[in-house]
Structures are given as structure tokens and as C-alpha cells.
Coordinates of C-alpha atoms and ligand atoms in Angstrom, one line a residue:
M1 CA 219.3 70.8 70.4
H2 CA 216.1 69.4 69.0
K3 CA 216.2 69.1 65.2
R4 CA 212.9 71.0 64.7
A5 CA 214.1 73.8 67.0
A6 CA 217.3 74.1 65.0
R7 CA 215.3 74.3 61.8
Y8 CA 213.2 77.0 63.3
I9 CA 216.2 79.0 64.3
Q10 CA 217.6 78.5 60.7
F11 CA 214.4 79.7 59.2
F12 CA 214.4 82.8 61.5
G13 CA 218.0 83.4 60.5
W14 CA 217.1 83.3 56.8
A15 CA 214.1 85.6 57.3
F16 CA 216.4 88.1 59.1
I17 CA 218.9 88.0 56.3
A18 CA 216.0 88.4 53.7
T19 CA 214.8 91.4 55.7
I20 CA 218.2 93.0 55.6
I21 CA 218.5 92.3 51.8
V22 CA 215.0 93.8 51.3
G23 CA 216.0 96.8 53.5
L24 CA 219.2 97.4 51.5
V25 CA 217.4 97.0 48.2
I26 CA 214.7 99.5 49.0
G27 CA 217.2 101.7 50.9
E28 CA 215.2 101.6 54.2
L29 CA 217.2 99.1 56.3
A30 CA 216.3 100.5 59.7
W31 CA 212.6 100.7 59.0
T32 CA 212.6 97.2 57.5
L33 CA 214.2 95.9 60.6
V34 CA 211.8 97.7 62.9
V35 CA 208.9 96.2 60.9
F36 CA 210.5 92.8 61.2
L37 CA 210.9 93.0 64.9
I38 CA 207.4 94.3 65.5
A39 CA 206.1 91.4 63.4
C40 CA 208.1 88.9 65.5
V41 CA 206.9 90.4 68.9
L42 CA 203.3 90.4 67.7
W43 CA 203.5 86.9 66.5
S44 CA 205.1 85.7 69.8
T45 CA 202.6 87.6 71.9
R46 CA 199.6 86.1 70.0
Q47 CA 201.0 82.6 70.4
S48 CA 201.7 83.1 74.2
V49 CA 198.0 84.3 74.6
R50 CA 196.8 81.2 72.8
L51 CA 199.0 79.0 74.9
H52 CA 197.7 80.6 78.1
Q53 CA 194.1 80.2 76.9
W54 CA 194.6 76.6 76.0
L55 CA 196.4 75.7 79.3
Y56 CA 193.6 77.3 81.4
D57 CA 190.7 76.1 79.3
K58 CA 188.7 73.8 81.6
S59 CA 186.5 72.3 78.9
A60 CA 186.9 68.5 78.6
D61 CA 187.2 68.4 74.8
K62 CA 189.8 71.2 74.3
S63 CA 191.9 70.5 71.3
V64 CA 195.5 71.6 70.8
P65 CA 195.8 75.0 69.0
E66 CA 197.0 74.9 65.4
S67 CA 200.4 76.5 64.9
Y68 CA 203.6 76.0 63.1
G69 CA 207.3 76.4 63.7
L70 CA 208.7 76.5 67.3
W71 CA 205.3 77.4 68.7
G72 CA 203.6 74.5 66.9
D73 CA 206.2 72.1 68.4
L74 CA 205.6 73.6 71.9
F75 CA 201.9 73.1 71.7
E76 CA 202.3 69.6 70.4
G77 CA 204.9 68.7 73.1
L78 CA 202.7 70.1 75.9
Y79 CA 199.7 68.2 74.5
H80 CA 201.6 64.9 74.6
I81 CA 202.8 65.5 78.2
Q82 CA 199.2 66.3 79.1
Q83 CA 198.0 63.1 77.4
Q84 CA 200.6 61.0 79.2
N85 CA 199.7 62.5 82.6
Q86 CA 196.0 61.8 81.9
V87 CA 196.8 58.1 81.1
T88 CA 198.9 57.8 84.3
R89 CA 196.2 59.5 86.4
N90 CA 193.5 57.3 85.0
R91 CA 195.6 54.2 85.7
L92 CA 196.3 55.3 89.3
T93 CA 192.6 56.2 89.9
G94 CA 191.6 52.8 88.5
M95 CA 194.1 51.1 90.8
I96 CA 192.9 53.0 93.9
E97 CA 189.3 52.2 93.0
R98 CA 190.2 48.5 92.7
V99 CA 192.0 48.5 96.1
R100 CA 189.0 50.3 97.6
T101 CA 186.5 47.9 96.1
S102 CA 188.5 44.9 97.2
T103 CA 189.0 46.1 100.7
N104 CA 185.4 46.9 100.9
A105 CA 184.6 43.4 99.9
L106 CA 186.7 42.1 102.8
K107 CA 184.9 40.7 105.9
D108 CA 187.7 42.0 108.1
A109 CA 187.7 45.6 109.2
V110 CA 190.6 47.7 107.8
I111 CA 191.4 51.1 109.2
M112 CA 194.2 53.6 108.4
T113 CA 195.2 56.2 110.9
N114 CA 197.9 58.9 110.6
G115 CA 200.8 59.6 113.0
A116 CA 198.6 61.5 115.4
G117 CA 196.1 58.6 115.5
Q118 CA 193.5 60.4 113.4
M119 CA 191.2 58.4 111.1
D120 CA 192.4 58.6 107.5
W121 CA 190.4 55.9 105.8
W122 CA 188.4 52.7 106.6
N123 CA 186.5 50.0 104.7
D124 CA 182.8 49.2 104.9
A125 CA 183.3 46.3 107.4
A126 CA 185.1 48.7 109.8
G127 CA 182.1 51.0 109.5
Q128 CA 179.7 48.2 110.4
L129 CA 181.8 46.6 113.2
F130 CA 182.9 49.9 114.9
G131 CA 180.0 52.1 113.8
F132 CA 182.2 54.8 112.1
R133 CA 180.4 57.3 109.9
D134 CA 181.9 58.8 106.8
E135 CA 180.4 62.3 107.3
T136 CA 181.7 62.9 110.9
D137 CA 184.5 60.6 111.8
V138 CA 187.3 61.4 109.2
A139 CA 190.2 63.1 111.0
Q140 CA 188.8 62.1 114.5
L141 CA 191.1 60.4 117.0
I142 CA 190.5 56.7 116.8
T143 CA 190.8 56.4 120.6
N144 CA 187.8 58.8 120.9
L145 CA 185.8 56.6 118.7
V146 CA 186.8 53.1 120.0
R147 CA 186.5 53.9 123.7
D148 CA 187.6 50.5 125.1
P149 CA 190.5 51.2 127.7
D150 CA 192.3 48.1 126.6
F151 CA 192.3 49.3 123.0
K152 CA 193.5 52.7 124.0
R153 CA 196.4 51.1 125.9
Y154 CA 197.2 48.7 123.1
F155 CA 197.1 51.5 120.5
N156 CA 199.3 53.9 122.4
E157 CA 201.9 51.3 123.7
K158 CA 203.0 50.5 120.1
R159 CA 203.9 46.9 121.0
Y160 CA 202.1 45.2 118.3
D161 CA 203.7 41.7 118.3
D162 CA 200.6 40.3 119.9
Y163 CA 196.9 40.9 119.1
L164 CA 194.1 42.3 121.2
E165 CA 190.6 40.9 121.6
L166 CA 187.7 43.3 122.3
N167 CA 184.0 43.5 121.9
S168 CA 182.5 45.4 119.0
S169 CA 181.1 48.8 120.1
V170 CA 178.1 48.3 117.8
D171 CA 177.2 44.8 119.1
P172 CA 178.9 43.6 122.4
N173 CA 178.2 40.0 121.4
I174 CA 180.7 40.3 118.5
V175 CA 184.3 39.5 119.5
L176 CA 187.0 41.2 117.4
R177 CA 190.7 40.3 117.2
V178 CA 192.7 43.4 116.4
H179 CA 196.1 43.5 114.9
I180 CA 198.0 46.8 114.3
T181 CA 200.9 47.4 112.0
L182 CA 203.0 50.5 112.0
F183 CA 204.1 52.0 108.7
G184 CA 205.4 55.2 107.2
A185 CA 205.8 58.0 109.8
E186 CA 204.0 56.3 112.7
D187 CA 200.9 55.7 110.6
R188 CA 199.0 52.6 111.6
L189 CA 197.1 49.9 109.6
I190 CA 194.5 48.3 111.9
V191 CA 192.9 45.0 110.9
A192 CA 190.0 43.6 113.0
Q193 CA 188.7 40.1 112.5
D194 CA 185.3 38.8 113.7
V195 CA 186.4 35.8 115.9
T196 CA 183.1 35.4 117.7
R197 CA 182.6 31.7 116.6
I198 CA 186.2 30.7 117.6
H199 CA 185.8 32.6 120.8
H200 CA 182.6 30.7 121.7
L201 CA 184.2 27.4 120.9
E202 CA 187.3 28.2 123.0
Q203 CA 185.0 29.4 125.8
M204 CA 183.0 26.1 125.6
R205 CA 186.2 24.1 125.8
K206 CA 187.5 26.1 128.8
D207 CA 184.1 25.9 130.6
F208 CA 184.0 22.2 130.0
V209 CA 187.5 21.6 131.4
S210 CA 186.8 23.9 134.3
N211 CA 183.5 22.3 135.2
V212 CA 184.8 18.8 134.9
S213 CA 187.8 19.7 137.1
H214 CA 185.6 21.4 139.7
E215 CA 183.2 18.5 139.8
M216 CA 186.0 16.0 140.2
R217 CA 187.8 17.8 142.9
T218 CA 185.4 17.1 145.8
P219 CA 184.9 13.3 145.1
L220 CA 188.7 12.9 144.7
T221 CA 189.4 14.6 148.0
V222 CA 186.9 12.4 149.7
I223 CA 188.3 9.2 148.1
H224 CA 191.8 10.2 148.8
G225 CA 191.0 11.0 152.4
Y226 CA 189.3 7.6 153.0
L227 CA 192.2 5.8 151.3
E228 CA 194.7 7.6 153.5
T229 CA 192.8 6.6 156.6
M230 CA 192.5 3.1 155.4
S231 CA 196.2 2.8 154.6
D232 CA 197.0 4.1 158.1
A233 CA 194.6 1.7 159.8
E234 CA 196.3 -1.3 161.5
N235 CA 193.4 -3.7 161.4
I236 CA 193.3 -3.8 157.5
D237 CA 194.0 -7.2 156.0
E238 CA 197.6 -7.6 154.6
Q239 CA 196.3 -8.5 151.2
W240 CA 194.5 -5.1 150.9
Q241 CA 197.3 -2.9 152.0
R242 CA 199.1 -2.8 148.7
P243 CA 196.0 -2.1 146.5
I244 CA 195.0 0.7 149.0
R245 CA 198.5 2.3 148.7
T246 CA 198.3 2.1 144.9
M247 CA 194.8 3.6 144.8
S248 CA 196.0 6.3 147.2
G249 CA 199.0 7.1 144.9
Q250 CA 196.7 7.2 141.8
T251 CA 194.1 9.5 143.4
Q252 CA 196.9 11.8 144.5
R253 CA 198.1 12.0 140.8
L254 CA 194.5 12.7 139.7
E255 CA 194.3 15.5 142.3
V256 CA 197.5 17.0 141.0
L257 CA 196.1 16.8 137.4
V258 CA 192.8 18.5 138.4
S259 CA 194.6 21.3 140.3
D260 CA 197.0 21.9 137.4
L261 CA 194.0 22.0 135.0
L262 CA 192.3 24.5 137.2
L263 CA 195.5 26.6 137.5
L264 CA 196.0 26.6 133.7
E265 CA 192.4 27.7 133.2
K266 CA 192.8 30.5 135.7
Y267 CA 196.0 31.7 134.1
E268 CA 194.4 31.6 130.7
T269 CA 191.5 33.8 131.7
E270 CA 193.3 36.3 134.0
D271 CA 193.6 39.8 132.7
R272 CA 197.2 40.2 131.8
Y273 CA 197.0 44.0 131.8
K274 CA 196.3 44.0 135.5
M275 CA 199.5 42.1 136.3
E276 CA 201.8 45.0 137.2
N277 CA 202.9 44.1 140.8
L278 CA 206.5 44.3 141.7
V279 CA 207.9 40.8 142.1
D280 CA 211.2 40.4 143.9
V281 CA 212.8 37.8 141.6
Q282 CA 215.8 37.1 143.9
A283 CA 213.6 36.3 146.9
L284 CA 211.2 34.3 144.7
L285 CA 214.0 32.2 143.2
A286 CA 215.6 31.6 146.6
S287 CA 212.4 30.2 147.9
V288 CA 211.7 28.1 144.8
C289 CA 215.3 26.6 144.9
K290 CA 214.8 25.8 148.6
D291 CA 211.6 23.9 147.8
A292 CA 213.3 22.1 145.0
E293 CA 216.0 20.9 147.3
L294 CA 213.4 19.6 149.7
F295 CA 211.6 18.0 146.8
S296 CA 214.9 16.3 145.8
A297 CA 215.4 15.0 149.4
D298 CA 217.3 11.8 149.3
S299 CA 218.2 12.2 145.6
Q300 CA 220.7 14.9 146.7
H301 CA 220.6 17.2 143.7
T302 CA 222.8 20.4 144.0
V303 CA 220.7 23.4 143.3
T304 CA 222.8 26.5 142.6
L305 CA 221.2 30.0 142.4
V306 CA 223.1 32.8 140.7
C307 CA 221.4 36.2 140.6
E308 CA 223.5 38.6 138.4
S309 CA 220.6 41.1 138.0
Q310 CA 218.8 43.1 140.6
A311 CA 215.9 43.6 138.3
N312 CA 212.4 42.8 139.6
I313 CA 209.6 41.7 137.3
L314 CA 206.3 43.7 136.9
G315 CA 203.8 40.9 137.0
E316 CA 201.9 38.4 139.2
E317 CA 203.9 36.7 141.9
N318 CA 201.8 33.5 142.1
Q319 CA 202.0 32.9 138.4
L320 CA 205.7 33.5 138.3
R321 CA 206.2 31.2 141.3
S322 CA 204.3 28.4 139.6
A323 CA 206.2 28.9 136.3
F324 CA 209.7 29.0 137.9
S325 CA 208.8 26.1 140.2
N326 CA 207.7 23.9 137.3
L327 CA 211.0 24.6 135.5
V328 CA 213.2 23.9 138.6
F329 CA 211.2 20.9 139.8
N330 CA 211.3 19.5 136.2
A331 CA 215.1 19.8 136.3
V332 CA 215.1 17.8 139.6
K333 CA 212.6 15.2 138.2
Y334 CA 214.5 14.7 135.0
T335 CA 218.0 14.7 136.4
P336 CA 219.5 11.5 138.0
D337 CA 220.4 11.5 141.7
E338 CA 223.2 13.9 142.8
G339 CA 222.7 15.9 139.5
Q340 CA 223.6 19.6 139.2
I341 CA 221.0 22.2 138.6
L342 CA 221.9 25.8 137.9
V343 CA 219.3 28.6 138.2
R344 CA 220.5 31.9 136.9
W345 CA 218.8 35.4 136.7
D346 CA 220.6 38.0 134.6
Q347 CA 219.9 40.8 132.3
D348 CA 221.2 42.5 129.2
R349 CA 219.9 45.2 126.8
S350 CA 217.2 43.0 125.5
G351 CA 215.7 42.3 129.0
G352 CA 215.8 39.8 131.9
H353 CA 216.7 36.2 131.5
L354 CA 215.9 33.3 133.8
T355 CA 217.8 30.1 132.9
V356 CA 217.3 26.7 134.5
K357 CA 220.1 24.3 133.5
D358 CA 220.5 20.7 134.4
N359 CA 222.8 17.8 133.5
G360 CA 219.9 15.3 133.3
C361 CA 218.6 13.0 130.7
G362 CA 218.0 15.8 128.1
I363 CA 215.3 15.9 125.4
A364 CA 215.5 14.7 121.7
P365 CA 215.3 17.6 119.3
E366 CA 212.0 16.4 117.6
H367 CA 210.1 16.8 120.9
I368 CA 211.3 20.3 121.8
P369 CA 208.8 22.3 119.6
R370 CA 205.8 20.4 121.2
L371 CA 206.9 20.4 124.9
T372 CA 204.5 23.2 125.9
E373 CA 201.4 21.4 124.5
R374 CA 199.0 20.1 127.1
F375 CA 199.9 16.5 128.1
Y376 CA 202.8 16.3 125.7
R377 CA 205.6 14.1 127.1
A378 CA 209.0 13.7 125.5
D379 CA 209.3 10.2 126.9
P380 CA 206.1 8.6 128.2
S381 CA 208.0 5.7 129.8
R382 CA 210.0 8.2 131.9
H383 CA 206.8 9.9 133.0
A384 CA 205.5 6.9 134.9
K385 CA 208.4 7.4 137.3
T386 CA 208.2 11.1 137.7
G387 CA 204.4 11.3 138.1
G388 CA 203.9 14.7 136.4
S389 CA 200.6 15.9 135.1
G390 CA 202.0 16.8 131.7
L391 CA 200.7 20.3 132.1
G392 CA 203.7 21.9 133.8
L393 CA 205.2 23.5 130.6
A394 CA 201.8 24.5 129.3
I395 CA 201.4 26.5 132.6
V396 CA 204.9 28.0 132.1
K397 CA 203.9 29.0 128.5
H398 CA 200.8 30.8 129.7
V399 CA 202.5 32.6 132.5
L400 CA 205.1 33.8 130.1
I401 CA 202.5 34.9 127.6
N402 CA 200.8 36.9 130.4
H403 CA 204.2 38.6 131.1
S404 CA 205.0 39.3 127.4
A405 CA 207.9 36.8 127.9
T406 CA 209.1 33.9 125.7
L407 CA 210.5 30.4 126.5
E408 CA 213.6 29.0 124.8
V409 CA 214.6 25.3 125.2
N410 CA 218.0 23.9 124.4
S411 CA 218.8 20.3 125.2
V412 CA 221.2 17.5 124.3
P413 CA 220.0 14.0 125.0
G414 CA 222.1 12.4 127.6
Q415 CA 223.8 15.6 128.6
G416 CA 221.1 17.9 130.0
S417 CA 218.6 20.7 129.2
E418 CA 218.5 24.4 129.5
F419 CA 215.1 26.2 129.8
S420 CA 215.4 30.0 129.4
C421 CA 212.6 32.6 130.0
H422 CA 213.2 36.0 128.3
F423 CA 211.4 39.0 129.8
P424 CA 211.3 42.2 127.8
T425 CA 212.8 45.4 129.4
H426 CA 209.4 47.0 129.8
K427 CA 208.5 44.2 132.2
L428 CA 211.5 44.9 134.5
S429 CA 211.8 47.3 137.3
F430 CA 215.1 48.2 139.0
P431 CA 215.2 48.9 142.7
A432 CA 217.8 51.2 144.3
A433 CA 221.3 49.7 144.4
K434 CA 221.4 46.3 146.0
S435 CA 224.4 43.9 146.4
Q436 CA 224.8 41.0 144.0
V437 CA 223.6 37.7 145.3
S438 CA 225.3 34.4 144.4
A439 CA 224.4 31.6 146.6
Q440 CA 224.5 27.8 146.8
I441 CA 221.4 26.4 148.5
Ligands
LIG1 P1 205.4 16.6 133.2 O1 204.4 16.7 134.2 O2 205.4 15.4 132.4 O3 206.8 16.9 133.7 P2 205.8 19.0 131.8 O4 204.8 19.8 130.9 O5 206.3 19.7 132.9 O6 205.0 17.7 132.2 O7 206.9 18.6 130.8 C1 206.6 18.0 129.6 C2 207.7 17.0 129.2 O8 208.9 17.7 128.9 C3 208.0 16.1 130.3 O9 207.2 14.9 130.2 C4 209.5 15.7 129.9 O10 209.5 14.6 129.0 C5 210.0 16.9 129.3 N1 210.9 17.7 130.2 C6 210.5 18.8 130.9 N2 211.5 19.3 131.6 C7 212.6 18.5 131.3 C8 214.0 18.5 131.7 N3 214.5 19.4 132.6 N4 214.7 17.5 131.3 C9 214.2 16.6 130.4 N5 213.0 16.5 130.0 C10 212.1 17.5 130.4

């Protein structure tokens, strides 16, 4: 027990004993006790009323009531607790104010929504970029305020690994990059950055590459056509035959380069949300493997296809064909004659997996992180023989991004390489039961 409370009880005990003594001395013990008890009740009632008044006093400068004994301690204790609460409340209010001021100073829009997708709070930049109004928009559904269908899909799908780009509803010339983070009970923190400048630069780069490629395409076709005709002609001088063949080979390479550049540009700009066709992976791989065997021709590679999953992919067939072809044709290109190439399609709980494995020259570990960069070659000397454009894996990367898939590369120099494409479960579709296919083409 607290020391002061014990002292108070002691004092009360002594007062009670003194009352009894006085009662005995004056010969009126019962009345003395009654007077003592009435005095105690009155005192306690008065202190309770003071406590009540003090607790519910709304004035800012209320001071703690004067009292002594247990009641004095009680007033003082409550006063201290109240003071501490006030200090904590001031500190938290200051902190909230600081967070609010700093987020308002941000150029990026920050929005918080609750589990139901209703607007809880947003900063000034969000108000400017999305046109939200404090008076009317609190507790409104964000999907009613940002009416872009892509945003609605992105917001509701809850797959926030990637970002979304959309135009500001206030000024359509402003391009915003939106990231969403889930926290708490399905609450969302939405951050939108103004990336108009980067978007313009990127667009200029794409337009430049696309225009140059388009402009080069026709002259190259004409030059290549004439060179072909000339190399077939019998009346051409012997000394010109070799240069004509070389020029024809080089123009062919340029044509491949131009068409790969155009393909890459197309895949970069295609709307990934519209790619939801059912692609029969088994049939697609069978046809790609057949083409790879034709491509191998005299090199006599063995291309083995193993399909352990019946899953189809929801996506765009042409894109998937060019990605899978690039991987399988690379395996042929970078594997010596009579090499083994294994193409496998399987699935587990994490999704569908396409693996292309070869026992070719392999890739040194330092090159692996950069393989999907445009024109990056692990071994430029080797490239001269294979005649690739250096864009194949960049195309693969873009196709996989469009299908929410990822690329994994494992390789041991001198022993071979394994390229794996991992498709998430939501990109797979399962047909009615179909027998397992395992074939050697
Ligand atoms: P390229 O047209 O040069 O083949 P890619 O983008 O398809 O361009 O490939 C990039 C580089 O990755 C290639 O130049 C090659 O060095 C390396 N590479 C790709 N696939 C393989 C493979 N299966 N085995 C060994 N190296 C490979």
C-alpha cells in the first residue's frame, strides 16, 4: 500500500479511537460515533463533488483543488496523470502535424484508402494531380474519383509488384506512375509520381528507333532483292560473285535487325491488359521445336519436348511464339553440332514454367545479369558466326513482362545453359482433362 494512504488510514484510526475516548468520557458513546460518521460522510461527499466538478471543468486554466489526506493525494495523482496525457497528446499532435507538413511538401501524390477503398487522407499534390476536394471527397470510393479503367483494374486486382502509368484526370498531358502498397487490414497507400518528362524522352527514343527502322526497311528490301538477283545471274564476272554474296548476307542481317527492332518496339507499346487470349502451349512448343530442328538442319541437334502440364497461357500467341522461338533457336545457335536441347513445360503451385536447356558453350556468370539488354552479347566473337541481332533476349524480356512472367538464367561455361520462364498462376488456364504429351521431335 502507498505510504501516504497508510498514513491516512492510521490518522483515521486514531481519530476513531479519540472519538470513542471522548464518547466514553462524556458518557455519550453512541451519539459521538454517530456525529463522527456523519462528519466522515459529509467530508467524503464534499470531496467527491469537488472531484466531479474538477474533472468536468472545461476551462483551460483549471487548477487542481486544494485538499489534504487521501483526497489530496487523489487530486494530485489525477492531476499528474492528466498532465502526462497532455504532454503525450501534444507530442503526438506535433508529430502528426510534422508528417502532414512534410507529405504536403512532397511533389509526389500520396493517398491513403481504407479496406473498402474509401478515401481516408491525401496530400496537397494528390489534390492537384487528381483534383480531389477536401469538402466532398473524404470517404468516397477512390475508383469513383479516378475513373480510368486501367486504374480500377490495377486497384482491385491487388497485384502491386508492378506500377501503372496513367494520365492525370486534371491535365491529360501529365503522365503519372502509380505504385500501391497494401498495409493493415487491406488499407492501401497510393503514391503517384509525375513522370511526364521521362515519358516524353522514352517516347522520343521509341519514335526515333521506330522511324529509322521503318525508313530503312524499304531500301534494304530493294538492295537485298537486287543483290539476290545479281548473285543468281550467270553472266556476272567471277571477281564480283564473292563481294555480291557477302553484301547479300550483310543486308540480310540488317533486315533481321530492323525487323527485330520493329518487333521490340511493337511489344513495348502493346497494351498488356488486352492480352488475355487462350494460348495452347503444347501446340505452340511443338511447332517451335519443329522449326528449331529445321533451323538446325545439318547440325543435327536433338530437340526434345516434354510437356508435363496441360496448362494454357492467357496471353498473346505471337508474342509468346517469338519469345519461345528466341530461346529455343538460341539454344541451337549456341550448342555445337549434334548437341542436346530439352524444352520442358511444367507447373507447380507457384505457376507454369518453361525451361529450355542445352549442353552448349554456356555463359560466364558476369554476363548473365546483362543478357536481356539490347545488343548485349556474352561473347562478341561467337556472335559473328551465329549472326544474331543481339535483340532476341530483349524481346523475350518484354514478352515476359507483358505476361507478368519472369526470366531465370542458369549457366555453366563449357557445360550448357538453362533459360526458364516463370508464369504466375493467374496467367494460366486449365482445359478439360487432356493426356500428357512427351515427345521427341
Ligand atoms: P543474339 O542475337 O546475339 O543471339 P540474344 O539477345 O538472343 O542475341 O542473346 C544475347 C547473348 O546471350 C548472345 O549473344 C549470347 O552470347 C548469349 N546467349 C543467349 N542464349 C544462349 C545460350 N543458349 N547459350 C549460350 N549463350 C547464349
